[in-house]
Coordinates of N, CA and C in Angstrom, one line a residue:
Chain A
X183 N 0.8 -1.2 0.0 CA 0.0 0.0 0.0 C 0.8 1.3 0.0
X184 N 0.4 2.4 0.0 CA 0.6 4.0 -0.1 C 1.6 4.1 -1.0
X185 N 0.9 4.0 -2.3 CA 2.1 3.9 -3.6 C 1.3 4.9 -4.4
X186 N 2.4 6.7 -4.7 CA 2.0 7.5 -5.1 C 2.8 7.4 -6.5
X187 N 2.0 7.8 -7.8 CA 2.1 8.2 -9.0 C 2.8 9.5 -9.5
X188 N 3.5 9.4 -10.1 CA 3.5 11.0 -10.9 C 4.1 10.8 -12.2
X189 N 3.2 11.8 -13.1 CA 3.4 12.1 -14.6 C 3.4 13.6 -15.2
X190 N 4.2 13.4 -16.2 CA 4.9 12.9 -16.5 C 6.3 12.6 -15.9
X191 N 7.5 11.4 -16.7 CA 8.2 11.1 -15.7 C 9.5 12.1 -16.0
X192 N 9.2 12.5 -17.5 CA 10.2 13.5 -18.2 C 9.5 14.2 -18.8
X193 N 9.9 15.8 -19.2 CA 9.6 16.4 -20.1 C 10.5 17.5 -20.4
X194 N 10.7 17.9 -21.6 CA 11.4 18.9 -22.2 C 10.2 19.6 -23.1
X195 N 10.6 21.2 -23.0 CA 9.3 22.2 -23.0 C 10.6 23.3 -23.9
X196 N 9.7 24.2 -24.4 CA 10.6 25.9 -24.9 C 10.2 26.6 -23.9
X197 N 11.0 27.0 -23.6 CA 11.0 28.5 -22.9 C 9.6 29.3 -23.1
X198 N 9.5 29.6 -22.5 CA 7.6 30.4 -22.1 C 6.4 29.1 -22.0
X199 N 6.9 28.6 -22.7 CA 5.5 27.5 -22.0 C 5.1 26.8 -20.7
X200 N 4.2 26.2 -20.7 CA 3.1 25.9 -19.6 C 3.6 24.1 -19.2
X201 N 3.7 23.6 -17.9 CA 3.9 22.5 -18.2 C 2.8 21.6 -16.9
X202 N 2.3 21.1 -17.0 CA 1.2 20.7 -15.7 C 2.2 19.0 -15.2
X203 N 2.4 18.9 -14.0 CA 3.0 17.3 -13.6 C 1.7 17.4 -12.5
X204 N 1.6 15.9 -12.6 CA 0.6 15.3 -12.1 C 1.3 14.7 -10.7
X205 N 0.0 14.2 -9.8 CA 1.0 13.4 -8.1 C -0.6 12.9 -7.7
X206 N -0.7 11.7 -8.3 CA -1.4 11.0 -7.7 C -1.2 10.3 -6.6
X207 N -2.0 9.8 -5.3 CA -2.0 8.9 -5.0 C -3.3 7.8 -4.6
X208 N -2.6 6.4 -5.1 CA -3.1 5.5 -6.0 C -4.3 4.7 -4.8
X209 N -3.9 4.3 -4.2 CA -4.1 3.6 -2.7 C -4.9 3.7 -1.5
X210 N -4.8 5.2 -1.3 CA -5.1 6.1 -0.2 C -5.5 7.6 -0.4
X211 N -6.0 7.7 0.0 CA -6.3 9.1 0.3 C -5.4 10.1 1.0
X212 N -5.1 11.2 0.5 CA -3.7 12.2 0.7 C -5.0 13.5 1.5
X213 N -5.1 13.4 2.8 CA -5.2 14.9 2.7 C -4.1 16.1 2.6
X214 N -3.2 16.0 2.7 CA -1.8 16.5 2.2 C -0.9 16.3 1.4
X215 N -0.5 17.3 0.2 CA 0.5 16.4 -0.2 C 1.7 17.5 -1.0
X216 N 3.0 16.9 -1.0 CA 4.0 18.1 -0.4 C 4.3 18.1 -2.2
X217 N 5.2 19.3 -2.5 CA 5.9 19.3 -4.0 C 7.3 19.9 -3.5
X218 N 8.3 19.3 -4.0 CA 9.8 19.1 -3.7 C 10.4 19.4 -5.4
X219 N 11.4 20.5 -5.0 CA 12.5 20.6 -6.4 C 13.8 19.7 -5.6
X220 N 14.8 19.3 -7.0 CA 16.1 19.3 -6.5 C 16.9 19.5 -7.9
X221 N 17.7 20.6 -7.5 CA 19.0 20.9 -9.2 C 20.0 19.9 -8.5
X222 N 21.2 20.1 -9.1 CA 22.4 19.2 -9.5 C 22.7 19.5 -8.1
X223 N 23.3 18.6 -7.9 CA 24.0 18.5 -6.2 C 23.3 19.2 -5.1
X224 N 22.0 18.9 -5.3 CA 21.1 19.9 -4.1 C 20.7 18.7 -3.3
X225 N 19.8 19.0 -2.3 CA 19.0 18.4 -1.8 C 17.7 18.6 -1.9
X226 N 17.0 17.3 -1.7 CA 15.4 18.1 -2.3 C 15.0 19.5 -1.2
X227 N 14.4 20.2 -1.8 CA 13.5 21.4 -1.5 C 12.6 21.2 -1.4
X228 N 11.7 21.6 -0.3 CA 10.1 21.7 -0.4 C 9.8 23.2 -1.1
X229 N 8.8 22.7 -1.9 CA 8.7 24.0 -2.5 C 7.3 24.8 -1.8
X230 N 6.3 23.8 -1.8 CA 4.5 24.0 -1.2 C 3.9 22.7 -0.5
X231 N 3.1 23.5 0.3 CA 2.4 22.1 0.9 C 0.9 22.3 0.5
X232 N 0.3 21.3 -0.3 CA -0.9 21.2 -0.6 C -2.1 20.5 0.4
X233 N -3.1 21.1 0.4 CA -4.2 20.6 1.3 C -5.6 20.6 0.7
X234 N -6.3 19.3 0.3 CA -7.6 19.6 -0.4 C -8.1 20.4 -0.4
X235 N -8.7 20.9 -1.5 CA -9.8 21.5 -1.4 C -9.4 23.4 -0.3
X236 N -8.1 23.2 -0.4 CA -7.8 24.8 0.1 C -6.5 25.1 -0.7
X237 N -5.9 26.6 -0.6 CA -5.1 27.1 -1.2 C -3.4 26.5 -0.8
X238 N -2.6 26.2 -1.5 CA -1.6 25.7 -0.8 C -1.0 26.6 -0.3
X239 N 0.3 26.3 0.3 CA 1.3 26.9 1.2 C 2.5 26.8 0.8
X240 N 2.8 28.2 0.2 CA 4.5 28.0 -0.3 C 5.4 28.5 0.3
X241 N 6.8 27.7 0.3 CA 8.3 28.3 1.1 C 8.9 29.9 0.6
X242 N 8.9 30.2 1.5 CA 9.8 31.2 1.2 C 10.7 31.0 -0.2
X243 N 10.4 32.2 -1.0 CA 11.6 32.4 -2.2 C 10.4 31.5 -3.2
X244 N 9.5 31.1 -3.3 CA 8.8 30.1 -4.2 C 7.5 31.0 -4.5
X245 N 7.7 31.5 -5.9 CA 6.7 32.4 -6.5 C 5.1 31.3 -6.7
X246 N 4.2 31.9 -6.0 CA 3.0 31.1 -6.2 C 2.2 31.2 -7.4
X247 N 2.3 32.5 -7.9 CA 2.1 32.7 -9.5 C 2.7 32.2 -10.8
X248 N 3.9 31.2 -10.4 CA 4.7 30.8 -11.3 C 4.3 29.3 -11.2
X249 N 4.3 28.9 -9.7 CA 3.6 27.2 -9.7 C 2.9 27.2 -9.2
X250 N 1.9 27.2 -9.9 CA 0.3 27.0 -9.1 C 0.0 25.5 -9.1
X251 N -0.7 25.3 -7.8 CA -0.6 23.8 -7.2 C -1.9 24.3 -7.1
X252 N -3.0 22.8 -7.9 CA -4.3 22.5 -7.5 C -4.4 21.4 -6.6
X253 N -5.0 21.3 -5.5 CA -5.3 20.4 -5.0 C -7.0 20.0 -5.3
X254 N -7.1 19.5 -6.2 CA -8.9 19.4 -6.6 C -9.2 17.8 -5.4
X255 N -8.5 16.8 -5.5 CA -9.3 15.6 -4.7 C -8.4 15.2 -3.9
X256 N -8.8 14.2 -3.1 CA -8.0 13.6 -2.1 C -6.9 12.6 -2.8
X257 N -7.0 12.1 -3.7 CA -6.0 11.6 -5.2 C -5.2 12.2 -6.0
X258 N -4.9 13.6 -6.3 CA -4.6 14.3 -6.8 C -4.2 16.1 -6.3
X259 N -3.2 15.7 -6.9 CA -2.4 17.3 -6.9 C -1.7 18.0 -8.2
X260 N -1.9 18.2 -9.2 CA -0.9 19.2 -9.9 C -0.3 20.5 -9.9
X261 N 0.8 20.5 -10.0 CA 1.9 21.9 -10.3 C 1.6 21.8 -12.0
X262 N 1.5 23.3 -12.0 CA 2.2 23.8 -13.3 C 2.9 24.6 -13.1
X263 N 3.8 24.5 -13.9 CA 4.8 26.0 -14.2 C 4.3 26.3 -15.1
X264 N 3.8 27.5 -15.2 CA 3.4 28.8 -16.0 C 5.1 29.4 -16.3
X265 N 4.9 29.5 -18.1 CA 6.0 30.7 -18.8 C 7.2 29.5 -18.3
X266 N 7.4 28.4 -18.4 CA 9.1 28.0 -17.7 C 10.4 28.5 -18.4
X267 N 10.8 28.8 -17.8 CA 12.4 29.3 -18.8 C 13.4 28.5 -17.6
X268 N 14.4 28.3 -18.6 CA 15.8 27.6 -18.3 C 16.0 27.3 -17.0
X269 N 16.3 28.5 -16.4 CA 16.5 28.4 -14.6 C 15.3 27.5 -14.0
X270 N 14.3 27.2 -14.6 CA 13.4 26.2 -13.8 C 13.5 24.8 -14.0
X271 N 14.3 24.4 -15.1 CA 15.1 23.2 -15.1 C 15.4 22.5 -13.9
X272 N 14.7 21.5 -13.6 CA 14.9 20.5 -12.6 C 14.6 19.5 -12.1
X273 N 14.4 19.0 -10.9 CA 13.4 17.7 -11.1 C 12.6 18.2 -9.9
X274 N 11.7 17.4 -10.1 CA 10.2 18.2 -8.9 C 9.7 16.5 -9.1
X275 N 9.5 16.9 -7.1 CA 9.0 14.9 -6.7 C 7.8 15.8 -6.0
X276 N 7.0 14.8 -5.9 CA 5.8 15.2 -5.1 C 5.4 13.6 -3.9
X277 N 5.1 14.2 -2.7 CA 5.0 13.4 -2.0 C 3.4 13.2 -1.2
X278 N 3.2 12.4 -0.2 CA 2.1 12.7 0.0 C 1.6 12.3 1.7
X279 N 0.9 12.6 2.5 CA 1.0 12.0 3.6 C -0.6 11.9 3.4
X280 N -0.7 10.2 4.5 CA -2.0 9.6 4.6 C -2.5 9.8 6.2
X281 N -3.9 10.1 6.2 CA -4.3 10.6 7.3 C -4.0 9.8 8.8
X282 N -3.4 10.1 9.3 CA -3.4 9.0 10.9 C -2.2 9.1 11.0
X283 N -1.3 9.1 9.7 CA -0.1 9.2 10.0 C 0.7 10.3 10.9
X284 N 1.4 9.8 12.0 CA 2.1 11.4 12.3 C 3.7 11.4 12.3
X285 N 4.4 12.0 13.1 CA 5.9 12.1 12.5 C 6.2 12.3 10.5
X286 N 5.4 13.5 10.7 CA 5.7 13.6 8.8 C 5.7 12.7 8.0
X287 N 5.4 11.5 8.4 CA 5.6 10.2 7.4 C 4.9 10.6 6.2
X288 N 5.5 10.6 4.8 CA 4.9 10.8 3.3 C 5.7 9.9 2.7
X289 N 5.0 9.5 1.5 CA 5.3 8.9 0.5 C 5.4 9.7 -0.2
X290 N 6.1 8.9 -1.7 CA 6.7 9.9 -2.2 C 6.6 9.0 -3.7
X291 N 6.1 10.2 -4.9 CA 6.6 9.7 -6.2 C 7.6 10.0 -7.0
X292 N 7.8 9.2 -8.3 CA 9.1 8.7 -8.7 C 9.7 10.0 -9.3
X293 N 8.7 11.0 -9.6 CA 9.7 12.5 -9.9 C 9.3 12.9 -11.3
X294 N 9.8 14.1 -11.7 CA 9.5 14.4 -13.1 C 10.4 15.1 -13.2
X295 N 11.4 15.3 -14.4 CA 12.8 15.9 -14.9 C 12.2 16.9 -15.9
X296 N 12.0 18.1 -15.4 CA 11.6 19.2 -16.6 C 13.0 19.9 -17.1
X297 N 13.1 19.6 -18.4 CA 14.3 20.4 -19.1 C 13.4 21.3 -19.9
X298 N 13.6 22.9 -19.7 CA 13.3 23.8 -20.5 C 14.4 24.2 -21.3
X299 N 14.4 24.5 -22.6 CA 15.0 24.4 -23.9 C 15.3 26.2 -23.8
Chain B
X97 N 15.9 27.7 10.5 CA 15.8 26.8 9.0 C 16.8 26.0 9.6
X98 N 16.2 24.8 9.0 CA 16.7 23.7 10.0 C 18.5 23.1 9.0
X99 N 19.1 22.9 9.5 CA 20.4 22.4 8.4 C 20.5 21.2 8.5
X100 N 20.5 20.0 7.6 CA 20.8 18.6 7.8 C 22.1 18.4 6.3
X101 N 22.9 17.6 7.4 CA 24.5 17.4 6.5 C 24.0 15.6 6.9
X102 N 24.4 15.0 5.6 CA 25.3 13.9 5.6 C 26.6 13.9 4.9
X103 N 27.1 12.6 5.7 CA 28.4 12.6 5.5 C 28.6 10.8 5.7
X104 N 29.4 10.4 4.2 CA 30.1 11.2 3.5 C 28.7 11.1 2.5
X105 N 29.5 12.2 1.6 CA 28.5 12.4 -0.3 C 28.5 11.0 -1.0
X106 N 30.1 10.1 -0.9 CA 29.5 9.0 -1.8 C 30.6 7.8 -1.0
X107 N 30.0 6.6 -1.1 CA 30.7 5.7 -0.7 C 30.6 4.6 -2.0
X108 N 32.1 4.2 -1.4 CA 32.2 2.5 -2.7 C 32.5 1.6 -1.3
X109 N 31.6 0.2 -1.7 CA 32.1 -0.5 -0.7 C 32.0 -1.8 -1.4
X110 N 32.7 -2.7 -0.5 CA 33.0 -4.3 -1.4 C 31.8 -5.4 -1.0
X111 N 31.2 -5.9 -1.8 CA 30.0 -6.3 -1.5 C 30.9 -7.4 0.1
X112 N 29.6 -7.4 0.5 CA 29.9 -8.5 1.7 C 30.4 -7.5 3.0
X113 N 30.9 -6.3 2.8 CA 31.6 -5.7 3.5 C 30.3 -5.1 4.5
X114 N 30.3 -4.6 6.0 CA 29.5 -3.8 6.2 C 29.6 -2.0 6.1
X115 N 28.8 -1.4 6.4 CA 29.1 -0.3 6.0 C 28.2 0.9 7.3
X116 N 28.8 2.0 7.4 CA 27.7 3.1 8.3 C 27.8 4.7 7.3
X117 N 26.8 5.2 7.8 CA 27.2 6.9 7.3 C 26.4 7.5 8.5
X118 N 26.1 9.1 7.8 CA 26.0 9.5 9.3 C 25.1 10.6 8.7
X119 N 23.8 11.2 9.6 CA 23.3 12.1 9.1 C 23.8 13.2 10.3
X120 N 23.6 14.3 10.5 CA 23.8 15.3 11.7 C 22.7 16.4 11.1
X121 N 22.2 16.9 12.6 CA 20.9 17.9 12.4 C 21.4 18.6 13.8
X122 N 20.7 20.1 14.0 CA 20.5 21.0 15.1 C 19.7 20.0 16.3
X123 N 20.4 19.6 17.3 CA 19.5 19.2 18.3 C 18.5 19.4 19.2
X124 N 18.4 21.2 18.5 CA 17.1 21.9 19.3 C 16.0 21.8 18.4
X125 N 14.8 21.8 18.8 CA 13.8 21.4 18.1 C 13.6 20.2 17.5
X126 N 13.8 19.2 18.0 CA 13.8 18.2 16.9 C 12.2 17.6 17.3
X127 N 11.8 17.1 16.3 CA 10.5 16.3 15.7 C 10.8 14.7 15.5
X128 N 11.5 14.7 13.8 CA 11.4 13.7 13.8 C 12.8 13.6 12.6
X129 N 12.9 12.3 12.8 CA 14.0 12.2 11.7 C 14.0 11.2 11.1
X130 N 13.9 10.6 9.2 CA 13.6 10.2 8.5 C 14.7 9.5 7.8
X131 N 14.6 8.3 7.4 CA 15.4 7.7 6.3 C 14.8 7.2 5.2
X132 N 15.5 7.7 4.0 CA 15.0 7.2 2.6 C 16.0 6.4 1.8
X133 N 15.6 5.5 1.2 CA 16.4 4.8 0.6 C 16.1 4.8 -0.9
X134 N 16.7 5.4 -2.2 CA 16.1 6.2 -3.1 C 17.3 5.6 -4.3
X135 N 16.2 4.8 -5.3 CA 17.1 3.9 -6.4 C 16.9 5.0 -7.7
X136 N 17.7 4.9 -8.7 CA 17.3 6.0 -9.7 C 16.3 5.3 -10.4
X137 N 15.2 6.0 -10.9 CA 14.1 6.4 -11.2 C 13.1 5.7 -10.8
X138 N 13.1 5.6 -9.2 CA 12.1 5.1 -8.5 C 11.9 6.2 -7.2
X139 N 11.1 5.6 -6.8 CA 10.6 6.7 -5.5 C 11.5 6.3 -4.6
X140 N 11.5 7.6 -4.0 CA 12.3 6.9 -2.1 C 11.1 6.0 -1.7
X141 N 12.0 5.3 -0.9 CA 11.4 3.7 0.4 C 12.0 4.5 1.3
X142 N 10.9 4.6 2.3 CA 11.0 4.8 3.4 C 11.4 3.5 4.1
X143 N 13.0 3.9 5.1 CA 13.4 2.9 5.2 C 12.8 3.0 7.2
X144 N 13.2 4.6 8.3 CA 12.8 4.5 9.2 C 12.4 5.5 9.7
X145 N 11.3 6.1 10.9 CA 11.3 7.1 11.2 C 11.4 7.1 12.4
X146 N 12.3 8.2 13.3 CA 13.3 7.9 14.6 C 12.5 9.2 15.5
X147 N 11.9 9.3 16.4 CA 11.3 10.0 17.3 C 12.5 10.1 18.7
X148 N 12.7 9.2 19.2 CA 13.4 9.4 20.5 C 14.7 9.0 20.7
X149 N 15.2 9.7 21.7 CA 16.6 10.2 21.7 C 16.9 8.1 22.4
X150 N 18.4 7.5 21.7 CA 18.5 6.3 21.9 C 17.8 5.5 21.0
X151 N 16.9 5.9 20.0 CA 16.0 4.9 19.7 C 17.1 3.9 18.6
X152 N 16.5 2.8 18.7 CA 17.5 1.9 17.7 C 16.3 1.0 16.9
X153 N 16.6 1.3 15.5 CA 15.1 0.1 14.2 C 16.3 -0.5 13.7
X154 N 15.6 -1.3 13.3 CA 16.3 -2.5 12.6 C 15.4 -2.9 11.1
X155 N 15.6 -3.3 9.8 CA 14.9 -3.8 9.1 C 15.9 -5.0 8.0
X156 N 16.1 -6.3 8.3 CA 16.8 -7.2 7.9 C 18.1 -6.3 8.1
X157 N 18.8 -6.2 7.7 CA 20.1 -6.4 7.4 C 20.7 -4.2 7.7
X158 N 19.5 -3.8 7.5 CA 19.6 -2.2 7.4 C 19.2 -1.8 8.9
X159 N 19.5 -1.0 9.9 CA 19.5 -0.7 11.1 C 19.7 0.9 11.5
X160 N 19.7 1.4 12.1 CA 19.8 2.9 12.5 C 20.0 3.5 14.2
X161 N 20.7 4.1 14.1 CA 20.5 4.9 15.4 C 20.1 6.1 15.8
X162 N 20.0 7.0 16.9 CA 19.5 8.6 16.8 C 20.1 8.6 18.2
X163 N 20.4 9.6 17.9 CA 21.2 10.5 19.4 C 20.6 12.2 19.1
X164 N 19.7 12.2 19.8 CA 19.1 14.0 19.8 C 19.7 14.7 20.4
X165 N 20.5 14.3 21.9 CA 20.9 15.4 22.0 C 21.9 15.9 21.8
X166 N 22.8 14.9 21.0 CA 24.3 15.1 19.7 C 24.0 15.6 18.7
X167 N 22.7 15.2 18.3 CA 22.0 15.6 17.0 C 23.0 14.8 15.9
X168 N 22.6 13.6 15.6 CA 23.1 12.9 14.6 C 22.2 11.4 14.4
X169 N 22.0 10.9 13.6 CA 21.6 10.0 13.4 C 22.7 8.6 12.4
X170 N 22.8 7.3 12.8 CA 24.2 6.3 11.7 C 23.1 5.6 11.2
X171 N 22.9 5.3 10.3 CA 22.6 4.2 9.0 C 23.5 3.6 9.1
X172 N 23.6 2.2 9.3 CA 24.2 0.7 8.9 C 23.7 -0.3 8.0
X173 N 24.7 -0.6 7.5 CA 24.3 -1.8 6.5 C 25.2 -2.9 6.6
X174 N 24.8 -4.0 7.1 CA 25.2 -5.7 7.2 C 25.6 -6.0 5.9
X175 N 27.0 -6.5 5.8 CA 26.9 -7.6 4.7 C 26.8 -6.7 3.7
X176 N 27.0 -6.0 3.1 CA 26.4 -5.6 2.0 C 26.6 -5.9 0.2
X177 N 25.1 -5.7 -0.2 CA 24.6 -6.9 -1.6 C 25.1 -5.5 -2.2
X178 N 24.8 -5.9 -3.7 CA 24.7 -4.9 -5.5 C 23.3 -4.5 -5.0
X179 N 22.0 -4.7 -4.3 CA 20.8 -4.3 -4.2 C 20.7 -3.8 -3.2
X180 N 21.9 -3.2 -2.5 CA 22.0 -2.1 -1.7 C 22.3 -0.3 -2.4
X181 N 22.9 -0.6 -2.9 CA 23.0 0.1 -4.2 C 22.0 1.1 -4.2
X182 N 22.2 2.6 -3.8 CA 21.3 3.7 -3.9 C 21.6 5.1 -3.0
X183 N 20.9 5.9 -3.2 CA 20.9 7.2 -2.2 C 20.0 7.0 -1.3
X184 N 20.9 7.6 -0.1 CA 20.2 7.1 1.4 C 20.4 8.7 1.8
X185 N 18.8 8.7 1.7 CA 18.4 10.5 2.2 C 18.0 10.3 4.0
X186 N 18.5 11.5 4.2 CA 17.9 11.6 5.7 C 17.0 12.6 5.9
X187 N 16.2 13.0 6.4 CA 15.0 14.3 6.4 C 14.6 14.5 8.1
X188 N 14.4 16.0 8.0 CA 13.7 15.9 9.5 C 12.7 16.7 9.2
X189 N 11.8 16.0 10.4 CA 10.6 17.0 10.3 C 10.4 17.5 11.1
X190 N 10.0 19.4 11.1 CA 9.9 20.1 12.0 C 8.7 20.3 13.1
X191 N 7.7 19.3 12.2 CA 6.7 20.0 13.5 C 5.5 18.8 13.7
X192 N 4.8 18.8 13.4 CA 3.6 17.8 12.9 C 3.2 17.1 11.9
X193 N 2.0 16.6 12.1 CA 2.3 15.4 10.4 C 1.8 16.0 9.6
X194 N 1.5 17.3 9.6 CA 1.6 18.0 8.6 C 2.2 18.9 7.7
X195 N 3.6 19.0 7.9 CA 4.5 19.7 7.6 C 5.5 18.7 6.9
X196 N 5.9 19.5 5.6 CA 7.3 19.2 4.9 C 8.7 18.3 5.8
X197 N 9.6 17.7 5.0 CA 10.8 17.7 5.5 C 11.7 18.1 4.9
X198 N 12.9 18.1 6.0 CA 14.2 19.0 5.8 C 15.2 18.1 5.0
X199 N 15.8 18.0 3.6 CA 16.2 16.8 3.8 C 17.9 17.1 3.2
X200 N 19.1 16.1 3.9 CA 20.4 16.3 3.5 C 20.4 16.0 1.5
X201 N 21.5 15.9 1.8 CA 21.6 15.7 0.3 C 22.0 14.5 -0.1
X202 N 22.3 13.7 1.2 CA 22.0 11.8 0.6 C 23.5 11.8 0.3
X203 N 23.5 10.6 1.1 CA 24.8 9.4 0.9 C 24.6 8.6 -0.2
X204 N 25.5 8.6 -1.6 CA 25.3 7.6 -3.0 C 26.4 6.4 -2.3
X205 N 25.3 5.3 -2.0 CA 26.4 4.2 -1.9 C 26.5 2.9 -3.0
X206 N 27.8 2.9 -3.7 CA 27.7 1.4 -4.5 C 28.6 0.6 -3.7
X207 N 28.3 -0.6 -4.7 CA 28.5 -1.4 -3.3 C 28.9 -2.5 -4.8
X208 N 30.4 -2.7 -4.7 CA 30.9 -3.5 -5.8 C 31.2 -4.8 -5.5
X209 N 30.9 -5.7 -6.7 CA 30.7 -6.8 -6.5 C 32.1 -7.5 -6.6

């Protein structure tokens, strides 16, 4: 059990466009669920914490107009990057936590590699 | 803002051999502290999550310690196989089970046959 999805698992885009990654989870029901960058030799970053059916919560330095995170169901979360240009090159994992759980316990899916061109 | 180091960045080790690394975090405030076990192009496996100071998990052959008020946590590996082979992330979490984690930037261990 608690085996979260994300699509796509790569993508390469031009510069100004729109890209939507998906974070399902398959199993359970997420009332939370986190979106993580990491560039070359980083550590992952939380970038927002998503919560059904309300507005997410983003880290410091993380433009909310640039990644807008829907949380529409208990199964689903997408980021888009709106306009991406080069510097947004990275990989973005999304994770998720199931209710009852405490000590931050999340799962986590397999990631998506956005190369903007 | 919480800082989490592991150490070291990458290890080679000879299969069969055992092995440890080390995460280190600020000992104030602490929550909780996480191990991921993360193969390329798969999700992290949550391998433990360590609440109290002394605590010691075990999961076959993989094991852990935490000392809070050193603020460090060792990952051990028994024996170690080619299907050990991966990045071993450490995370802490700052507050409730609602909140993000903090995470190092992962021990790459291979492990030659």
């Amino acid at each position: 059990g608690a085996v979260v999805s994300q699509h796509p698992s790569r993508v390469i885009c031009k510069s100004g466009t729109s890209v939507k990654i998906e974070c399902r989870s398959l199993d359970f029901q997420a009332t939370t669920m986190f979106w993580y960058r990491q560039f070359p030799k980083q550590s992952l970053m939380l970038m927002a914490t998503s919560n059904e059916g309300s507005k997410a919560t983003y880290e410091q330095g993380v433009e909310k107009d640039k990644f807008l995170i829907n949380h529409a169901s208990l199964t689903l979360s997408t980021l888009t990057v709106t306009s991406a240009h080069p510097e947004d090159s990275s990989f973005y994992i999304c994770s998720a936590g199931r209710p009852g759980l405490a000590n931050n316990e999340q799962f986590f899916g397999p990631g998506t590699r956005l190369t903007v061109l | 803002i919480l800082n989490v180091e592991q150490s070291p960045q990458s290890l080679h080790v000879q299969e069969g051999d055992s092995t440890n690394f080390t995460c280190s975090f600020p000992s104030s405030n602490f929550y909780a502290l996480h191990w991921y076990r993360w193969e390329t192009a798969k999700s992290p496996e949550a391998l433990f999550v360590m609440t109290l100071n002394g605590d010691e998990k075990k999961k076959g052959r993989i094991s852990a310690t935490l000392n809070t008020k050193e603020g460090y946590s060792y990952l051990y590996i028994k024996g170690s196989q080619p299907e050990d082979s991966a990045t071993y992330l450490c995370a802490l979490g700052s507050g409730g089970g609602a909140d993000g984690l903090t995470f190092g930037k992962g021990t790459h261990l291979i492990i030659q046959p």
